[in-house]
């Protein structure tokens, strides 16, 4: 950024190169955050176990977290393209004024929601956990009231992340979730035994405060100037307000799929809801690590090129982003399909979670994986529409996909059980993504559809070879019917995963996959800088 207020691109040679480099940074920090998330969960399990207290905490966490993620992300999604337009035009002061107004509205709205949530906590707990009575119910109400205090901090933190990403600052926003996890881990380990699950709830609030605070020192790098005004009549602020609810809906489409699963699964075999929930958690890992890194990096770049009306560069960004997520997700999907049973057994099978639960969860993972590539691509398409400040297409196509998912669930659940519900989700997200692509292709004919199909075919073939080799090796190591210690299964599964990565990378380099060359180049450049 120049001091005269004009918008200056970072020093990398092209938007695609900047996006790839930013995606690499976010990927590494996402991995750190995921690792700390596992440590956090393990710490909570070690101190509090699995019982009524932790059930109350999870119920209390549900609604505030849903509001934080959907509403906070919606504010970021609708704000970034608008603010970027001002920055590209050199109207920095106006851009920061709009960002400040959106931030003020965010704080006001989330404060109102927090107060309402605190007051309505007894009824919210009854709706979420109708089986809670007595002390369990009272504890859940108390924890819900505490957790609602986090709402303004988390939503504002996500808005600050959007402002920083718009200025191509990715490190502190990507580090913020890790900071939150570290705070929660420290409070659980140092004060969990003394303060109980109430201390855990308070620690969670402090974690979200840390999520916000760690990002604030980077705002001066953008010469951000905060202004205490709401500007309700400003056209940009009014546009953001009009777009907020449609974007909230489109961001919640996958959550609506999962809600539909619970409705239908409640009529199936006991354990079906748990199998779907745990299976979805496992499948969400590569999405949260790999896809989130690309979509986080690509959104501000798309918004900048849309503001410049540079559709050629937008198409190049989309092509490269789709290529990168294909490279990451297809082998992950194949790996999950092949190793689903030992992975579920390794992660979840202990205590009351027996071999039958492992088999049911593995079935859910199998059918969820069929839609994994579409689920990875659709955020790139939706963010492209948001960058173009078009919120109607994602809403309309999302609504169609929700209806299709309900119809698919009705048809498939009687035939395939809970696996049919996961398959209905996969088919719905695939059709959703296809509708987005076909509509976007008409808007941006520069997108290279044939080249994308070639990348999918080539990566898919390599992933298939990798999967077959891993399956044969898994048979040799007997991981698919493991009866030994968890450590032995961990070591053997780890060897298979590492071997699969090496086989895929080696075949990809031999066949000249462009995306692997890009990642290799970024890695080598990083090593050179380190020396």
Short mmCIF file of C-alpha atoms in Angstrom, two decimals:
data_model
loop_
_atom_site.label_atom_id
_atom_site.label_comp_id
_atom_site.label_asym_id
_atom_site.label_seq_id
_atom_site.Cartn_x
_atom_site.Cartn_y
_atom_site.Cartn_z
CA UNK A 1 0.00 0.00 0.00
CA UNK A 2 1.27 3.48 -0.86
CA UNK A 3 1.13 6.33 1.57
CA UNK A 4 -0.79 8.56 -0.87
CA UNK A 5 -3.87 6.37 -0.57
CA UNK A 6 -3.57 4.53 -3.88
CA UNK A 7 -4.01 0.83 -3.84
CA UNK A 8 -0.72 -0.96 -4.40
CA UNK A 9 -0.49 -4.67 -5.06
CA UNK A 10 1.99 -6.76 -3.10
CA UNK A 11 5.33 -7.42 -4.74
CA UNK A 12 4.61 -10.89 -6.15
CA UNK A 13 4.52 -10.98 -9.93
CA UNK A 14 0.83 -11.77 -10.43
CA UNK A 15 -2.45 -12.19 -8.54
CA UNK A 16 -2.21 -15.96 -9.09
CA UNK A 17 1.28 -16.06 -7.53
CA UNK A 18 0.11 -13.98 -4.58
CA UNK A 19 -2.88 -16.24 -4.10
CA UNK A 20 -0.75 -19.41 -4.18
CA UNK A 21 1.77 -17.97 -1.70
CA UNK A 22 -0.99 -16.77 0.65
CA UNK A 23 -2.69 -20.17 0.44
CA UNK A 24 0.57 -21.81 1.53
CA UNK A 25 0.85 -19.56 4.58
CA UNK A 26 -2.78 -20.11 5.58
CA UNK A 27 -2.42 -23.86 5.01
CA UNK A 28 0.46 -24.16 7.48
CA UNK A 29 -1.33 -22.09 10.12
CA UNK A 30 -4.57 -24.03 9.56
CA UNK A 31 -2.66 -27.24 10.22
CA UNK A 32 -1.32 -25.73 13.45
CA UNK A 33 -4.83 -24.66 14.47
CA UNK A 34 -6.26 -28.12 13.71
CA UNK A 35 -3.50 -29.78 15.75
CA UNK A 36 -4.17 -27.45 18.66
CA UNK A 37 -7.88 -28.17 18.25
CA UNK A 38 -7.21 -31.88 18.82
CA UNK A 39 -5.06 -31.00 21.86
CA UNK A 40 -7.89 -28.78 23.15
CA UNK A 41 -10.44 -31.57 22.77
CA UNK A 42 -8.07 -34.07 24.39
CA UNK A 43 -7.46 -31.69 27.30
CA UNK A 44 -11.18 -31.18 27.84
CA UNK A 45 -11.74 -34.95 27.69
CA UNK A 46 -8.89 -35.62 30.14
CA UNK A 47 -10.08 -33.07 32.71
CA UNK A 48 -13.87 -33.34 32.37
CA UNK A 49 -14.44 -36.73 30.71
CA UNK A 50 -17.71 -37.41 28.91
CA UNK A 51 -20.75 -36.77 31.04
CA UNK A 52 -23.56 -34.40 31.90
CA UNK A 53 -21.22 -31.43 32.43
CA UNK A 54 -19.61 -31.69 29.00
CA UNK A 55 -23.01 -32.30 27.41
CA UNK A 56 -24.23 -29.05 28.98
CA UNK A 57 -21.14 -27.22 27.68
CA UNK A 58 -21.65 -28.50 24.12
CA UNK A 59 -25.32 -27.49 24.16
CA UNK A 60 -24.35 -24.04 25.45
CA UNK A 61 -21.74 -23.74 22.70
CA UNK A 62 -24.11 -24.57 19.84
CA UNK A 63 -26.15 -21.44 19.15
CA UNK A 64 -23.49 -18.78 19.91
CA UNK A 65 -20.98 -20.60 17.72
CA UNK A 66 -23.50 -20.98 14.89
CA UNK A 67 -24.31 -17.27 15.02
CA UNK A 68 -20.63 -16.34 15.21
CA UNK A 69 -19.63 -18.41 12.20
CA UNK A 70 -22.60 -17.66 9.95
CA UNK A 71 -23.17 -14.00 10.87
CA UNK A 72 -19.48 -13.13 11.23
CA UNK A 73 -18.58 -14.78 7.94
CA UNK A 74 -21.55 -13.10 6.24
CA UNK A 75 -20.36 -9.64 7.34
CA UNK A 76 -16.87 -10.43 6.02
CA UNK A 77 -18.22 -11.82 2.75
CA UNK A 78 -20.36 -8.81 1.91
CA UNK A 79 -17.85 -6.23 3.18
CA UNK A 80 -14.61 -7.30 1.48
CA UNK A 81 -15.69 -6.66 -2.17
CA UNK A 82 -17.17 -3.27 -1.28
CA UNK A 83 -14.15 -2.06 0.69
CA UNK A 84 -11.75 -3.46 -1.92
CA UNK A 85 -13.51 -1.40 -4.59
CA UNK A 86 -12.75 1.78 -2.65
CA UNK A 87 -9.13 0.75 -2.10
CA UNK A 88 -8.61 0.00 -5.80
CA UNK A 89 -10.00 3.44 -6.67
CA UNK A 90 -7.57 5.06 -4.23
CA UNK A 91 -10.43 6.13 -1.93
CA UNK A 92 -8.83 4.70 1.20
CA UNK A 93 -10.52 7.04 3.66
CA UNK A 94 -13.96 6.19 2.28
CA UNK A 95 -13.16 2.49 2.32
CA UNK A 96 -12.12 2.57 5.96
CA UNK A 97 -15.18 4.64 6.81
CA UNK A 98 -17.43 1.93 5.33
CA UNK A 99 -15.43 -0.81 7.09
CA UNK A 100 -15.76 1.08 10.38
CA UNK A 101 -19.51 1.48 9.90
CA UNK A 102 -19.89 -2.24 9.18
CA UNK A 103 -17.81 -3.01 12.26
CA UNK A 104 -19.99 -0.75 14.40
CA UNK A 105 -23.15 -2.41 13.09
CA UNK A 106 -21.58 -5.81 13.74
CA UNK A 107 -20.84 -4.94 17.37
CA UNK A 108 -24.31 -3.45 17.88
CA UNK A 109 -26.14 -6.38 16.30
CA UNK A 110 -24.13 -9.03 18.12
CA UNK A 111 -24.55 -7.18 21.44
CA UNK A 112 -28.33 -7.20 20.92
CA UNK A 113 -28.20 -10.92 20.03
CA UNK A 114 -26.02 -11.62 23.06
CA UNK A 115 -28.43 -9.85 25.42
CA UNK A 116 -31.37 -11.65 23.80
CA UNK A 117 -29.56 -14.98 24.06
CA UNK A 118 -28.80 -14.42 27.74
CA UNK A 119 -32.44 -13.61 28.42
CA UNK A 120 -33.81 -16.45 26.30
CA UNK A 121 -31.29 -19.06 27.49
CA UNK A 122 -33.85 -21.19 29.40
CA UNK A 123 -36.03 -21.57 26.31
CA UNK A 124 -33.04 -22.10 23.98
CA UNK A 125 -31.77 -24.95 26.17
CA UNK A 126 -35.24 -26.53 26.22
CA UNK A 127 -35.34 -26.38 22.42
CA UNK A 128 -31.83 -27.79 21.96
CA UNK A 129 -31.86 -30.36 24.76
CA UNK A 130 -35.44 -31.20 25.74
CA UNK A 131 -34.19 -34.14 27.76
CA UNK A 132 -32.24 -31.97 30.22
CA UNK A 133 -33.85 -31.66 33.66
CA UNK A 134 -32.86 -30.55 37.14
CA UNK A 135 -29.20 -29.68 37.68
CA UNK A 136 -28.24 -30.57 34.10
CA UNK A 137 -30.79 -28.08 32.76
CA UNK A 138 -29.72 -25.34 35.20
CA UNK A 139 -26.05 -25.85 34.33
CA UNK A 140 -26.76 -25.68 30.59
CA UNK A 141 -28.69 -22.42 31.04
CA UNK A 142 -25.84 -20.92 33.09
CA UNK A 143 -23.20 -21.95 30.53
CA UNK A 144 -25.32 -20.69 27.62
CA UNK A 145 -25.51 -17.25 29.22
CA UNK A 146 -21.74 -17.21 29.67
CA UNK A 147 -21.08 -18.37 26.11
CA UNK A 148 -23.27 -15.66 24.59
CA UNK A 149 -20.79 -13.11 25.96
CA UNK A 150 -18.33 -14.31 23.30
CA UNK A 151 -20.58 -13.34 20.39
CA UNK A 152 -19.43 -9.70 19.86
CA UNK A 153 -15.74 -10.62 20.22
CA UNK A 154 -15.79 -13.52 17.75
CA UNK A 155 -17.90 -11.71 15.14
CA UNK A 156 -15.74 -8.56 15.35
CA UNK A 157 -12.61 -10.71 15.16
CA UNK A 158 -13.87 -12.31 11.95
CA UNK A 159 -14.60 -8.83 10.54
CA UNK A 160 -11.05 -7.72 11.35
CA UNK A 161 -9.82 -10.87 9.58
CA UNK A 162 -11.73 -9.77 6.49
CA UNK A 163 -10.24 -6.26 6.59
CA UNK A 164 -6.71 -7.66 6.94
CA UNK A 165 -7.25 -10.20 4.16
CA UNK A 166 -8.50 -7.41 1.90
CA UNK A 167 -5.09 -5.82 2.45
CA UNK A 168 -3.30 -9.14 1.75
CA UNK A 169 -2.36 -9.70 5.39
CA UNK A 170 -3.05 -13.36 6.16
CA UNK A 171 -0.72 -14.41 8.99
CA UNK A 172 -2.45 -12.97 12.07
CA UNK A 173 -6.00 -13.88 10.87
CA UNK A 174 -4.88 -17.45 10.23
CA UNK A 175 -3.08 -17.54 13.59
CA UNK A 176 -6.13 -16.26 15.50
CA UNK A 177 -7.90 -19.67 15.84
CA UNK A 178 -4.66 -21.21 17.15
CA UNK A 179 -4.42 -18.43 19.72
CA UNK A 180 -7.97 -19.13 20.85
CA UNK A 181 -7.18 -22.84 21.23
CA UNK A 182 -4.01 -22.12 23.23
CA UNK A 183 -5.95 -19.93 25.69
CA UNK A 184 -8.63 -22.60 26.17
CA UNK A 185 -6.02 -25.35 26.64
CA UNK A 186 -4.15 -23.27 29.23
CA UNK A 187 -7.30 -22.45 31.21
CA UNK A 188 -8.49 -26.09 31.13
CA UNK A 189 -5.15 -27.48 32.29
CA UNK A 190 -4.44 -24.78 34.89
CA UNK A 191 -7.92 -24.12 36.24
CA UNK A 192 -10.22 -26.87 35.01
CA UNK A 193 -10.04 -28.98 38.14
CA UNK A 194 -10.69 -25.96 40.38
CA UNK A 195 -13.37 -24.08 38.44
CA UNK A 196 -15.02 -26.99 36.63
CA UNK A 197 -16.98 -26.69 33.40
CA UNK A 198 -17.94 -23.10 34.29
CA UNK A 199 -14.25 -22.23 34.05
CA UNK A 200 -14.18 -23.95 30.66
CA UNK A 201 -17.03 -21.73 29.44
CA UNK A 202 -15.29 -18.60 30.73
CA UNK A 203 -12.05 -19.79 29.14
CA UNK A 204 -13.84 -20.20 25.82
CA UNK A 205 -14.98 -16.56 26.04
CA UNK A 206 -11.40 -15.47 26.75
CA UNK A 207 -10.27 -17.57 23.80
CA UNK A 208 -12.56 -15.60 21.48
CA UNK A 209 -11.29 -12.34 22.99
CA UNK A 210 -7.77 -13.52 22.15
CA UNK A 211 -8.98 -14.33 18.61
CA UNK A 212 -9.79 -10.63 18.19
CA UNK A 213 -6.87 -9.05 20.06
CA UNK A 214 -4.05 -10.88 18.26
CA UNK A 215 -5.16 -9.35 14.95
CA UNK A 216 -5.48 -5.70 16.04
CA UNK A 217 -1.73 -4.83 15.89
CA UNK A 218 -1.75 -5.50 12.12
CA UNK A 219 -4.43 -2.90 11.34
CA UNK A 220 -1.95 0.04 11.38
CA UNK A 221 -0.01 -1.69 8.59
CA UNK A 222 -3.00 -0.94 6.36
CA UNK A 223 -3.20 2.65 7.69
CA UNK A 224 -6.66 1.71 8.91
CA UNK A 225 -8.51 4.65 10.45
CA UNK A 226 -11.39 3.73 12.72
CA UNK A 227 -14.40 6.06 12.70
CA UNK A 228 -17.20 6.06 15.27
CA UNK A 229 -20.15 6.31 12.90
CA UNK A 230 -22.87 4.03 11.49
CA UNK A 231 -23.64 5.85 8.19
CA UNK A 232 -27.05 4.14 7.76
CA UNK A 233 -27.81 6.13 4.60
CA UNK A 234 -24.47 5.50 2.87
CA UNK A 235 -25.15 3.49 -0.34
CA UNK A 236 -22.34 1.00 0.35
CA UNK A 237 -23.54 0.38 3.92
CA UNK A 238 -27.11 -0.03 2.70
CA UNK A 239 -25.94 -2.48 0.02
CA UNK A 240 -24.07 -4.52 2.62
CA UNK A 241 -27.21 -4.58 4.76
CA UNK A 242 -29.35 -5.78 1.85
CA UNK A 243 -26.90 -8.56 1.02
CA UNK A 244 -26.43 -9.80 4.59
CA UNK A 245 -29.39 -12.17 4.95
CA UNK A 246 -29.04 -13.79 1.49
CA UNK A 247 -25.36 -14.44 2.18
CA UNK A 248 -26.22 -15.89 5.62
CA UNK A 249 -28.55 -18.36 3.91
CA UNK A 250 -26.06 -19.42 1.24
CA UNK A 251 -23.36 -19.90 3.89
CA UNK A 252 -25.75 -22.10 5.89
CA UNK A 253 -26.67 -24.46 3.02
CA UNK A 254 -24.40 -27.30 4.18
CA UNK A 255 -25.66 -26.84 7.75
CA UNK A 256 -29.21 -27.24 6.42
CA UNK A 257 -28.13 -30.52 4.80
CA UNK A 258 -26.88 -31.73 8.19
CA UNK A 259 -30.09 -30.61 9.92
CA UNK A 260 -32.07 -32.62 7.34
CA UNK A 261 -29.88 -35.62 8.16
CA UNK A 262 -30.86 -35.43 11.83
CA UNK A 263 -34.57 -35.31 11.00
CA UNK A 264 -34.45 -38.40 8.77
CA UNK A 265 -31.82 -40.27 10.82
CA UNK A 266 -33.97 -40.02 13.96
CA UNK A 267 -36.28 -42.54 12.27
CA UNK A 268 -33.47 -45.00 11.45
CA UNK A 269 -31.37 -47.36 13.56
CA UNK A 270 -30.07 -46.00 16.89
CA UNK A 271 -26.65 -44.44 16.40
CA UNK A 272 -27.39 -43.16 12.89
CA UNK A 273 -27.23 -39.50 13.93
CA UNK A 274 -23.92 -40.03 15.72
CA UNK A 275 -22.47 -41.96 12.76
CA UNK A 276 -23.39 -39.14 10.37
CA UNK A 277 -22.04 -36.47 12.73
CA UNK A 278 -18.71 -38.20 13.36
CA UNK A 279 -18.35 -39.16 9.69
CA UNK A 280 -18.92 -35.56 8.65
CA UNK A 281 -16.31 -34.38 11.17
CA UNK A 282 -13.71 -36.69 9.67
CA UNK A 283 -14.49 -35.66 6.10
CA UNK A 284 -14.43 -31.98 7.12
CA UNK A 285 -10.74 -32.17 8.12
CA UNK A 286 -9.27 -31.81 4.59
CA UNK A 287 -11.90 -29.16 3.81
CA UNK A 288 -10.97 -27.14 6.89
CA UNK A 289 -7.23 -27.42 6.28
CA UNK A 290 -6.73 -27.41 2.51
CA UNK A 291 -9.82 -25.80 0.98
CA UNK A 292 -10.10 -23.05 3.59
CA UNK A 293 -6.52 -22.01 2.84
CA UNK A 294 -7.28 -21.54 -0.87
CA UNK A 295 -10.66 -19.82 -0.41
CA UNK A 296 -9.25 -17.46 2.24
CA UNK A 297 -6.44 -16.43 -0.10
CA UNK A 298 -8.48 -16.23 -3.29
CA UNK A 299 -11.38 -14.09 -2.07
CA UNK A 300 -9.56 -10.73 -1.69
CA UNK A 301 -7.73 -11.35 -4.98
CA UNK A 302 -11.04 -12.01 -6.76
CA UNK A 303 -12.57 -8.91 -5.16
CA UNK A 304 -9.65 -6.77 -6.34
CA UNK A 305 -9.83 -8.03 -9.93
CA UNK A 306 -13.63 -7.63 -9.93
CA UNK A 307 -13.18 -4.02 -8.80
CA UNK A 308 -10.75 -3.53 -11.68
CA UNK A 309 -13.25 -5.23 -14.03
CA UNK A 310 -10.43 -7.60 -15.02
CA UNK A 311 -12.36 -10.74 -15.93
CA UNK A 312 -9.35 -12.38 -17.56
CA UNK A 313 -7.40 -12.30 -14.30
CA UNK A 314 -10.46 -13.43 -12.35
CA UNK A 315 -10.74 -16.47 -14.64
CA UNK A 316 -7.04 -17.26 -14.13
CA UNK A 317 -7.47 -17.07 -10.36
CA UNK A 318 -10.51 -19.35 -10.50
CA UNK A 319 -8.71 -21.85 -12.77
CA UNK A 320 -5.69 -21.96 -10.46
CA UNK A 321 -7.80 -22.15 -7.30
CA UNK A 322 -9.88 -25.02 -8.68
CA UNK A 323 -6.72 -26.80 -9.75
CA UNK A 324 -5.19 -26.48 -6.28
CA UNK A 325 -8.28 -27.75 -4.43
CA UNK A 326 -8.57 -30.63 -6.92
CA UNK A 327 -4.95 -31.53 -6.26
CA UNK A 328 -5.53 -31.52 -2.49
CA UNK A 329 -9.02 -32.97 -2.18
CA UNK A 330 -9.18 -35.83 -4.71
CA UNK A 331 -6.30 -37.80 -3.14
CA UNK A 332 -7.70 -36.98 0.32
CA UNK A 333 -11.11 -38.33 -0.74
CA UNK A 334 -9.60 -41.52 -2.15
CA UNK A 335 -7.45 -41.94 0.95
CA UNK A 336 -10.45 -41.51 3.22
CA UNK A 337 -12.45 -44.05 1.21
CA UNK A 338 -9.67 -46.66 1.36
CA UNK A 339 -8.66 -46.06 5.00
CA UNK A 340 -12.06 -45.06 6.39
CA UNK A 341 -12.42 -48.09 8.66
CA UNK A 342 -8.96 -47.93 10.35
CA UNK A 343 -9.18 -44.12 10.64
CA UNK A 344 -12.58 -44.23 12.33
CA UNK A 345 -11.42 -47.07 14.58
CA UNK A 346 -8.27 -45.15 15.49
CA UNK A 347 -9.95 -41.82 16.21
CA UNK A 348 -13.29 -42.80 17.73
CA UNK A 349 -13.45 -46.48 18.77
CA UNK A 350 -13.12 -46.60 22.54
CA UNK A 351 -15.48 -47.06 25.45
CA UNK A 352 -19.10 -47.22 24.33
CA UNK A 353 -18.11 -46.50 20.72
CA UNK A 354 -17.86 -50.13 19.60
CA UNK A 355 -17.11 -51.97 16.34
CA UNK A 356 -20.70 -51.55 15.11
CA UNK A 357 -20.47 -47.79 15.60
CA UNK A 358 -17.18 -47.83 13.69
CA UNK A 359 -18.82 -49.71 10.81
CA UNK A 360 -21.75 -47.27 10.70
CA UNK A 361 -19.48 -44.23 10.78
CA UNK A 362 -17.25 -45.72 8.07
CA UNK A 363 -20.32 -46.10 5.84
CA UNK A 364 -21.14 -42.42 6.35
CA UNK A 365 -17.56 -41.43 5.47
CA UNK A 366 -17.74 -43.47 2.24
CA UNK A 367 -20.85 -41.70 0.96
CA UNK A 368 -19.78 -38.25 2.17
CA UNK A 369 -16.55 -38.62 0.19
CA UNK A 370 -18.46 -38.87 -3.10
CA UNK A 371 -19.32 -35.18 -2.76
CA UNK A 372 -16.01 -34.02 -1.32
CA UNK A 373 -14.64 -32.50 -4.55
CA UNK A 374 -17.86 -30.56 -5.16
CA UNK A 375 -17.87 -29.38 -1.56
CA UNK A 376 -14.29 -28.15 -2.08
CA UNK A 377 -15.06 -26.29 -5.31
CA UNK A 378 -18.33 -24.62 -4.38
CA UNK A 379 -16.79 -22.01 -1.98
CA UNK A 380 -14.63 -20.73 -4.85
CA UNK A 381 -17.70 -20.29 -7.05
CA UNK A 382 -19.78 -18.61 -4.34
CA UNK A 383 -16.95 -16.22 -3.46
CA UNK A 384 -16.59 -15.32 -7.10
CA UNK A 385 -20.25 -14.30 -7.19
CA UNK A 386 -19.77 -12.34 -3.95
CA UNK A 387 -16.70 -10.64 -5.44
CA UNK A 388 -18.93 -9.62 -8.36
CA UNK A 389 -21.42 -8.41 -5.69
CA UNK A 390 -24.04 -10.87 -6.92
CA UNK A 391 -25.70 -12.65 -3.99
CA UNK A 392 -28.82 -13.89 -5.79
CA UNK A 393 -27.30 -16.81 -7.71
CA UNK A 394 -25.80 -18.58 -4.64
CA UNK A 395 -29.10 -18.13 -2.77
CA UNK A 396 -31.34 -19.45 -5.56
CA UNK A 397 -29.11 -22.41 -6.42
CA UNK A 398 -28.58 -23.11 -2.71
CA UNK A 399 -32.33 -23.20 -2.10
CA UNK A 400 -32.77 -25.61 -5.03
CA UNK A 401 -30.04 -27.86 -3.62
CA UNK A 402 -31.67 -27.92 -0.17
CA UNK A 403 -34.93 -29.07 -1.74
CA UNK A 404 -33.06 -31.69 -3.81
CA UNK A 405 -31.32 -32.92 -0.66
CA UNK A 406 -34.67 -33.40 1.10
CA UNK A 407 -36.05 -35.32 -1.90
CA UNK A 408 -32.87 -37.41 -2.15
CA UNK A 409 -33.00 -38.18 1.58
CA UNK A 410 -36.63 -39.28 1.30
CA UNK A 411 -35.77 -41.66 -1.57
CA UNK A 412 -32.41 -43.01 -0.40
CA UNK A 413 -32.82 -43.34 3.39
CA UNK A 414 -35.26 -46.32 3.19
CA UNK A 415 -32.86 -48.10 0.81
CA UNK A 416 -29.40 -47.28 2.19
CA UNK A 417 -30.14 -46.17 5.74
CA UNK A 418 -27.95 -43.39 7.12
CA UNK A 419 -25.56 -43.97 4.21
CA UNK A 420 -28.37 -42.85 1.90
CA UNK A 421 -28.58 -39.55 3.79
CA UNK A 422 -24.84 -38.97 3.31
CA UNK A 423 -25.20 -39.87 -0.37
CA UNK A 424 -28.12 -37.42 -0.70
CA UNK A 425 -25.86 -34.70 0.74
CA UNK A 426 -23.15 -35.56 -1.79
CA UNK A 427 -25.54 -35.52 -4.73
CA UNK A 428 -27.10 -32.22 -3.59
CA UNK A 429 -23.75 -30.44 -3.14
CA UNK A 430 -22.59 -31.79 -6.52
CA UNK A 431 -25.67 -30.42 -8.29
CA UNK A 432 -25.34 -27.14 -6.35
CA UNK A 433 -21.73 -26.76 -7.49
CA UNK A 434 -22.60 -27.67 -11.07
CA UNK A 435 -25.37 -25.05 -11.16
CA UNK A 436 -22.97 -22.43 -9.80
CA UNK A 437 -20.33 -23.36 -12.37
CA UNK A 438 -22.67 -23.28 -15.37
CA UNK A 439 -24.07 -19.89 -14.31
CA UNK A 440 -20.62 -18.46 -13.65
CA UNK A 441 -19.30 -19.78 -16.95
CA UNK A 442 -21.86 -17.59 -18.72
CA UNK A 443 -20.65 -14.58 -16.74
CA UNK A 444 -16.95 -15.41 -17.16
CA UNK A 445 -16.50 -17.36 -20.41
CA UNK A 446 -12.73 -17.03 -19.92
CA UNK A 447 -12.85 -19.89 -17.38
CA UNK A 448 -11.14 -22.90 -18.94
CA UNK A 449 -13.63 -25.69 -18.38
CA UNK A 450 -11.84 -28.18 -20.61
CA UNK A 451 -8.56 -27.60 -18.79
CA UNK A 452 -10.33 -28.16 -15.45
CA UNK A 453 -11.74 -31.47 -16.65
CA UNK A 454 -8.25 -32.50 -17.76
CA UNK A 455 -6.84 -31.66 -14.30
CA UNK A 456 -9.66 -33.58 -12.57
CA UNK A 457 -9.09 -36.59 -14.86
CA UNK A 458 -5.32 -36.59 -14.39
CA UNK A 459 -5.43 -36.06 -10.62
CA UNK A 460 -8.25 -38.61 -10.33
CA UNK A 461 -6.23 -41.24 -12.19
CA UNK A 462 -3.15 -40.66 -10.03
CA UNK A 463 -5.31 -40.74 -6.87
CA UNK A 464 -6.91 -44.01 -8.03
CA UNK A 465 -3.48 -45.63 -8.52
CA UNK A 466 -2.43 -44.32 -5.12
CA UNK A 467 -5.61 -45.70 -3.55
CA UNK A 468 -5.12 -49.16 -5.03
CA UNK A 469 -1.52 -49.33 -3.81
CA UNK A 470 -2.53 -48.17 -0.33
CA UNK A 471 -5.35 -50.72 -0.25
CA UNK A 472 -3.00 -53.59 -1.18
CA UNK A 473 -0.46 -52.40 1.40
CA UNK A 474 -3.25 -52.11 3.97
CA UNK A 475 -4.25 -55.70 3.33
CA UNK A 476 -0.66 -56.75 3.91
CA UNK A 477 -0.48 -54.78 7.16
CA UNK A 478 -3.91 -56.11 8.22
CA UNK A 479 -5.27 -52.66 9.17
CA UNK A 480 -8.77 -53.40 7.86
CA UNK A 481 -9.45 -56.03 10.52
CA UNK A 482 -7.16 -54.75 13.28
CA UNK A 483 -7.45 -56.45 16.65
CA UNK A 484 -4.22 -55.22 18.25
CA UNK A 485 -3.24 -52.15 20.22
CA UNK A 486 -4.21 -48.59 19.16
CA UNK A 487 -0.52 -47.70 18.94
CA UNK A 488 0.10 -50.47 16.43
CA UNK A 489 -2.84 -49.29 14.32
CA UNK A 490 -1.61 -45.69 14.56
CA UNK A 491 1.87 -46.61 13.34
CA UNK A 492 0.61 -48.76 10.45
CA UNK A 493 -2.01 -46.24 9.35
CA UNK A 494 0.59 -43.47 9.55
CA UNK A 495 2.91 -45.47 7.30
CA UNK A 496 0.10 -45.98 4.77
CA UNK A 497 -0.80 -42.28 4.75
CA UNK A 498 2.83 -41.23 4.31
CA UNK A 499 3.33 -43.80 1.55
CA UNK A 500 0.19 -42.59 -0.20
CA UNK A 501 1.38 -38.97 -0.12
CA UNK A 502 4.79 -39.94 -1.52
CA UNK A 503 3.26 -42.09 -4.28
CA UNK A 504 0.84 -39.35 -5.29
CA UNK A 505 3.50 -36.63 -5.26
CA UNK A 506 5.96 -38.78 -7.22
CA UNK A 507 3.43 -39.74 -9.89
CA UNK A 508 2.22 -36.13 -10.07
CA UNK A 509 5.73 -34.84 -10.72
CA UNK A 510 6.40 -37.54 -13.30
CA UNK A 511 3.18 -36.67 -15.16
CA UNK A 512 3.89 -32.95 -14.96
CA UNK A 513 1.01 -31.72 -12.80
CA UNK A 514 1.30 -27.94 -12.86
CA UNK A 515 -0.16 -27.49 -9.38
CA UNK A 516 2.47 -29.76 -7.82
CA UNK A 517 5.18 -27.75 -9.58
CA UNK A 518 3.75 -24.55 -8.09
CA UNK A 519 3.70 -26.00 -4.57
CA UNK A 520 7.22 -27.37 -5.03
CA UNK A 521 8.44 -23.98 -6.24
CA UNK A 522 6.91 -22.17 -3.27
CA UNK A 523 8.47 -24.71 -0.88
CA UNK A 524 11.93 -24.35 -2.44
CA UNK A 525 11.66 -20.55 -2.40
CA UNK A 526 10.74 -20.67 1.28
CA UNK A 527 13.78 -22.86 2.00
CA UNK A 528 16.04 -20.43 0.12
CA UNK A 529 14.68 -17.52 2.18
CA UNK A 530 15.29 -19.53 5.33
CA UNK A 531 18.98 -19.84 4.41
#
